[in-house]
């Protein structure tokens, strides 16, 4: 009989929070460049909520189990792992799926050695968010020192990473938006943003223009989509880039949207995702993260914000926390040995 493990499953394949439960499923085995990692903690992401209700397609060949980021200990390896990884190594990493489980099969090209300075919980919250921010700012937006940048959803995990990267790499100004004053203060006081604007009580476009002497901002990283589309066009500077990574505010544009700015301002509008990228692409981003950010994790220059840690038996509560949009940083689940 095949060896089994426990994992978070969804009754009927998709459904509400109440459909999440722990079940026994076959334990994976490592082949090729893969390793089997015994998971100590895993991070939650908004894509997990969409996948749970059947609105996020899983990449071909990926596990249907939720979760793409984790920390743990290598239990076994395939016949062609990266040389630097061996049984017993403490690691964290990014996967195409399967992290809500006791064990995961993942390419060693997507693993990072866990520094002793970081906890299992901190490490589990790094891969998806920090690699997404790294991809958005450098690979897509082509950020260079001296440019200004605005991060929407300023207290979300990706923006927490992105704001810190922008500040560290000498952006001329780093702006953020949020829907609560507390989150705006957090972006400025804890993360170092130049200013943050409450989109429910302020005209954030006017505030951005005022702060940039009417020029607008060079880069906007957006997770909202349709409901901010016109405002993004109004707030972006000439030759600016808008990077769209999500659509929390819908996918259908409201009537009256004026797209003239695309030509008048020579705007670049780029949509992107990380999970659908191939292993080679993700591996290069991993290397970029290790070179650029890992030293700053170790010495504390970059803050790893963990808002809530729950045992994985409370996965339903963890999903509720994410859906409420009240967190500042990661929600992490731990798995006891």
mmCIF file with all atom_site columns, N, CA and C in Angstrom, residues 167-200:
data_model
loop_
_atom_site.group_PDB
_atom_site.id
_atom_site.type_symbol
_atom_site.label_atom_id
_atom_site.label_alt_id
_atom_site.label_comp_id
_atom_site.label_asym_id
_atom_site.label_entity_id
_atom_site.label_seq_id
_atom_site.pdbx_PDB_ins_code
_atom_site.Cartn_x
_atom_site.Cartn_y
_atom_site.Cartn_z
_atom_site.occupancy
_atom_site.B_iso_or_equiv
_atom_site.pdbx_formal_charge
_atom_site.auth_seq_id
_atom_site.auth_comp_id
_atom_site.auth_asym_id
_atom_site.auth_atom_id
_atom_site.pdbx_PDB_model_num
ATOM 1   N N  . UNK A 1 167 ? 12.500  51.481 -1.277 1.00 0.00 ? 167 UNK A N  1
ATOM 2   C CA . UNK A 1 167 ? 13.232  52.392 -0.399 1.00 0.00 ? 167 UNK A CA 1
ATOM 3   C C  . UNK A 1 167 ? 14.725  52.047 -0.389 1.00 0.00 ? 167 UNK A C  1
ATOM 4   N N  . UNK A 1 168 ? 15.018  50.750 -0.265 1.00 0.00 ? 168 UNK A N  1
ATOM 5   C CA . UNK A 1 168 ? 16.412  50.312 -0.179 1.00 0.00 ? 168 UNK A CA 1
ATOM 6   C C  . UNK A 1 168 ? 17.190  50.615 -1.446 1.00 0.00 ? 168 UNK A C  1
ATOM 7   N N  . UNK A 1 169 ? 16.496  50.619 -2.587 1.00 0.00 ? 169 UNK A N  1
ATOM 8   C CA . UNK A 1 169 ? 17.181  50.821 -3.856 1.00 0.00 ? 169 UNK A CA 1
ATOM 9   C C  . UNK A 1 169 ? 17.014  52.234 -4.401 1.00 0.00 ? 169 UNK A C  1
ATOM 10  N N  . UNK A 1 170 ? 16.773  53.178 -3.477 1.00 0.00 ? 170 UNK A N  1
ATOM 11  C CA . UNK A 1 170 ? 16.878  54.610 -3.780 1.00 0.00 ? 170 UNK A CA 1
ATOM 12  C C  . UNK A 1 170 ? 15.843  55.132 -4.768 1.00 0.00 ? 170 UNK A C  1
ATOM 13  N N  . UNK A 1 171 ? 14.576  54.738 -4.566 1.00 0.00 ? 171 UNK A N  1
ATOM 14  C CA . UNK A 1 171 ? 13.502  55.411 -5.298 1.00 0.00 ? 171 UNK A CA 1
ATOM 15  C C  . UNK A 1 171 ? 13.454  56.864 -4.845 1.00 0.00 ? 171 UNK A C  1
ATOM 16  N N  . UNK A 1 172 ? 13.092  57.765 -5.744 1.00 0.00 ? 172 UNK A N  1
ATOM 17  C CA . UNK A 1 172 ? 13.002  59.177 -5.366 1.00 0.00 ? 172 UNK A CA 1
ATOM 18  C C  . UNK A 1 172 ? 11.860  59.403 -4.383 1.00 0.00 ? 172 UNK A C  1
ATOM 19  N N  . UNK A 1 173 ? 10.755  58.693 -4.588 1.00 0.00 ? 173 UNK A N  1
ATOM 20  C CA . UNK A 1 173 ? 9.610   58.718 -3.673 1.00 0.00 ? 173 UNK A CA 1
ATOM 21  C C  . UNK A 1 173 ? 8.933   57.364 -3.730 1.00 0.00 ? 173 UNK A C  1
ATOM 22  N N  . UNK A 1 174 ? 8.428   56.917 -2.591 1.00 0.00 ? 174 UNK A N  1
ATOM 23  C CA . UNK A 1 174 ? 7.697   55.650 -2.519 1.00 0.00 ? 174 UNK A CA 1
ATOM 24  C C  . UNK A 1 174 ? 6.338   55.937 -1.888 1.00 0.00 ? 174 UNK A C  1
ATOM 25  N N  . UNK A 1 175 ? 5.286   55.757 -2.668 1.00 0.00 ? 175 UNK A N  1
ATOM 26  C CA . UNK A 1 175 ? 3.936   56.013 -2.186 1.00 0.00 ? 175 UNK A CA 1
ATOM 27  C C  . UNK A 1 175 ? 3.177   54.694 -2.022 1.00 0.00 ? 175 UNK A C  1
ATOM 28  N N  . UNK A 1 176 ? 2.137   54.747 -1.215 1.00 0.00 ? 176 UNK A N  1
ATOM 29  C CA . UNK A 1 176 ? 1.287   53.577 -1.014 1.00 0.00 ? 176 UNK A CA 1
ATOM 30  C C  . UNK A 1 176 ? -0.154  54.035 -0.854 1.00 0.00 ? 176 UNK A C  1
ATOM 31  N N  . UNK A 1 177 ? -1.078  53.129 -1.119 1.00 0.00 ? 177 UNK A N  1
ATOM 32  C CA . UNK A 1 177 ? -2.488  53.379 -0.812 1.00 0.00 ? 177 UNK A CA 1
ATOM 33  C C  . UNK A 1 177 ? -3.010  52.237 0.047  1.00 0.00 ? 177 UNK A C  1
ATOM 34  N N  . UNK A 1 178 ? -4.055  52.529 0.786  1.00 0.00 ? 178 UNK A N  1
ATOM 35  C CA . UNK A 1 178 ? -4.762  51.525 1.582  1.00 0.00 ? 178 UNK A CA 1
ATOM 36  C C  . UNK A 1 178 ? -6.141  52.083 1.881  1.00 0.00 ? 178 UNK A C  1
ATOM 37  N N  . UNK A 1 179 ? -6.996  51.255 2.465  1.00 0.00 ? 179 UNK A N  1
ATOM 38  C CA . UNK A 1 179 ? -8.361  51.708 2.751  1.00 0.00 ? 179 UNK A CA 1
ATOM 39  C C  . UNK A 1 179 ? -8.587  52.006 4.226  1.00 0.00 ? 179 UNK A C  1
ATOM 40  N N  . UNK A 1 180 ? -7.514  51.966 5.015  1.00 0.00 ? 180 UNK A N  1
ATOM 41  C CA . UNK A 1 180 ? -7.626  52.272 6.437  1.00 0.00 ? 180 UNK A CA 1
ATOM 42  C C  . UNK A 1 180 ? -6.459  53.174 6.837  1.00 0.00 ? 180 UNK A C  1
ATOM 43  N N  . UNK A 1 181 ? -6.743  54.157 7.705  1.00 0.00 ? 181 UNK A N  1
ATOM 44  C CA . UNK A 1 181 ? -5.689  55.064 8.173  1.00 0.00 ? 181 UNK A CA 1
ATOM 45  C C  . UNK A 1 181 ? -4.566  54.303 8.862  1.00 0.00 ? 181 UNK A C  1
ATOM 46  N N  . UNK A 1 182 ? -4.936  53.268 9.624  1.00 0.00 ? 182 UNK A N  1
ATOM 47  C CA . UNK A 1 182 ? -3.934  52.489 10.341 1.00 0.00 ? 182 UNK A CA 1
ATOM 48  C C  . UNK A 1 182 ? -2.939  51.856 9.375  1.00 0.00 ? 182 UNK A C  1
ATOM 49  N N  . UNK A 1 183 ? -3.439  51.352 8.250  1.00 0.00 ? 183 UNK A N  1
ATOM 50  C CA . UNK A 1 183 ? -2.557  50.729 7.272  1.00 0.00 ? 183 UNK A CA 1
ATOM 51  C C  . UNK A 1 183 ? -1.697  51.763 6.553  1.00 0.00 ? 183 UNK A C  1
ATOM 52  N N  . UNK A 1 184 ? -2.244  52.962 6.355  1.00 0.00 ? 184 UNK A N  1
ATOM 53  C CA . UNK A 1 184 ? -1.448  54.034 5.745  1.00 0.00 ? 184 UNK A CA 1
ATOM 54  C C  . UNK A 1 184 ? -0.299  54.417 6.669  1.00 0.00 ? 184 UNK A C  1
ATOM 55  N N  . UNK A 1 185 ? -0.588  54.559 7.958  1.00 0.00 ? 185 UNK A N  1
ATOM 56  C CA . UNK A 1 185 ? 0.459   54.893 8.920  1.00 0.00 ? 185 UNK A CA 1
ATOM 57  C C  . UNK A 1 185 ? 1.517   53.806 8.982  1.00 0.00 ? 185 UNK A C  1
ATOM 58  N N  . UNK A 1 186 ? 1.076   52.565 8.895  1.00 0.00 ? 186 UNK A N  1
ATOM 59  C CA . UNK A 1 186 ? 1.990   51.420 8.901  1.00 0.00 ? 186 UNK A CA 1
ATOM 60  C C  . UNK A 1 186 ? 2.963   51.495 7.728  1.00 0.00 ? 186 UNK A C  1
ATOM 61  N N  . UNK A 1 187 ? 2.447   51.829 6.542  1.00 0.00 ? 187 UNK A N  1
ATOM 62  C CA . UNK A 1 187 ? 3.300   51.897 5.348  1.00 0.00 ? 187 UNK A CA 1
ATOM 63  C C  . UNK A 1 187 ? 4.384   52.954 5.498  1.00 0.00 ? 187 UNK A C  1
ATOM 64  N N  . UNK A 1 188 ? 4.049   54.058 6.147  1.00 0.00 ? 188 UNK A N  1
ATOM 65  C CA . UNK A 1 188 ? 5.018   55.145 6.326  1.00 0.00 ? 188 UNK A CA 1
ATOM 66  C C  . UNK A 1 188 ? 5.937   54.883 7.516  1.00 0.00 ? 188 UNK A C  1
ATOM 67  N N  . UNK A 1 189 ? 5.343   54.618 8.667  1.00 0.00 ? 189 UNK A N  1
ATOM 68  C CA . UNK A 1 189 ? 6.112   54.527 9.915  1.00 0.00 ? 189 UNK A CA 1
ATOM 69  C C  . UNK A 1 189 ? 6.932   53.245 10.034 1.00 0.00 ? 189 UNK A C  1
ATOM 70  N N  . UNK A 1 190 ? 6.390   52.132 9.549  1.00 0.00 ? 190 UNK A N  1
ATOM 71  C CA . UNK A 1 190 ? 7.079   50.846 9.701  1.00 0.00 ? 190 UNK A CA 1
ATOM 72  C C  . UNK A 1 190 ? 7.885   50.444 8.481  1.00 0.00 ? 190 UNK A C  1
ATOM 73  N N  . UNK A 1 191 ? 7.445   50.861 7.292  1.00 0.00 ? 191 UNK A N  1
ATOM 74  C CA . UNK A 1 191 ? 8.084   50.395 6.064  1.00 0.00 ? 191 UNK A CA 1
ATOM 75  C C  . UNK A 1 191 ? 8.929   51.465 5.381  1.00 0.00 ? 191 UNK A C  1
ATOM 76  N N  . UNK A 1 192 ? 8.729   52.731 5.726  1.00 0.00 ? 192 UNK A N  1
ATOM 77  C CA . UNK A 1 192 ? 9.554   53.780 5.161  1.00 0.00 ? 192 UNK A CA 1
ATOM 78  C C  . UNK A 1 192 ? 9.004   54.465 3.931  1.00 0.00 ? 192 UNK A C  1
ATOM 79  N N  . UNK A 1 193 ? 7.707   54.249 3.615  1.00 0.00 ? 193 UNK A N  1
ATOM 80  C CA . UNK A 1 193 ? 7.117   54.935 2.468  1.00 0.00 ? 193 UNK A CA 1
ATOM 81  C C  . UNK A 1 193 ? 7.160   56.449 2.675  1.00 0.00 ? 193 UNK A C  1
ATOM 82  N N  . UNK A 1 194 ? 7.276   57.178 1.579  1.00 0.00 ? 194 UNK A N  1
ATOM 83  C CA . UNK A 1 194 ? 7.287   58.641 1.638  1.00 0.00 ? 194 UNK A CA 1
ATOM 84  C C  . UNK A 1 194 ? 5.954   59.174 2.133  1.00 0.00 ? 194 UNK A C  1
ATOM 85  N N  . UNK A 1 195 ? 4.866   58.608 1.607  1.00 0.00 ? 195 UNK A N  1
ATOM 86  C CA . UNK A 1 195 ? 3.512   58.995 2.011  1.00 0.00 ? 195 UNK A CA 1
ATOM 87  C C  . UNK A 1 195 ? 2.565   57.870 1.623  1.00 0.00 ? 195 UNK A C  1
ATOM 88  N N  . UNK A 1 196 ? 1.436   57.797 2.314  1.00 0.00 ? 196 UNK A N  1
ATOM 89  C CA . UNK A 1 196 ? 0.413   56.800 1.993  1.00 0.00 ? 196 UNK A CA 1
ATOM 90  C C  . UNK A 1 196 ? -0.952  57.467 2.068  1.00 0.00 ? 196 UNK A C  1
ATOM 91  N N  . UNK A 1 197 ? -1.857  57.068 1.186  1.00 0.00 ? 197 UNK A N  1
ATOM 92  C CA . UNK A 1 197 ? -3.141  57.743 1.038  1.00 0.00 ? 197 UNK A CA 1
ATOM 93  C C  . UNK A 1 197 ? -4.294  56.757 1.235  1.00 0.00 ? 197 UNK A C  1
ATOM 94  N N  . UNK A 1 198 ? -5.301  57.196 1.984  1.00 0.00 ? 198 UNK A N  1
ATOM 95  C CA . UNK A 1 198 ? -6.488  56.392 2.251  1.00 0.00 ? 198 UNK A CA 1
ATOM 96  C C  . UNK A 1 198 ? -7.448  56.564 1.076  1.00 0.00 ? 198 UNK A C  1
ATOM 97  N N  . UNK A 1 199 ? -7.666  55.499 0.318  1.00 0.00 ? 199 UNK A N  1
ATOM 98  C CA . UNK A 1 199 ? -8.476  55.605 -0.896 1.00 0.00 ? 199 UNK A CA 1
ATOM 99  C C  . UNK A 1 199 ? -9.962  55.751 -0.608 1.00 0.00 ? 199 UNK A C  1
ATOM 100 N N  . UNK A 1 200 ? -10.370 55.550 0.640  1.00 0.00 ? 200 UNK A N  1
ATOM 101 C CA . UNK A 1 200 ? -11.789 55.728 0.976  1.00 0.00 ? 200 UNK A CA 1
ATOM 102 C C  . UNK A 1 200 ? -12.100 57.145 1.451  1.00 0.00 ? 200 UNK A C  1
#
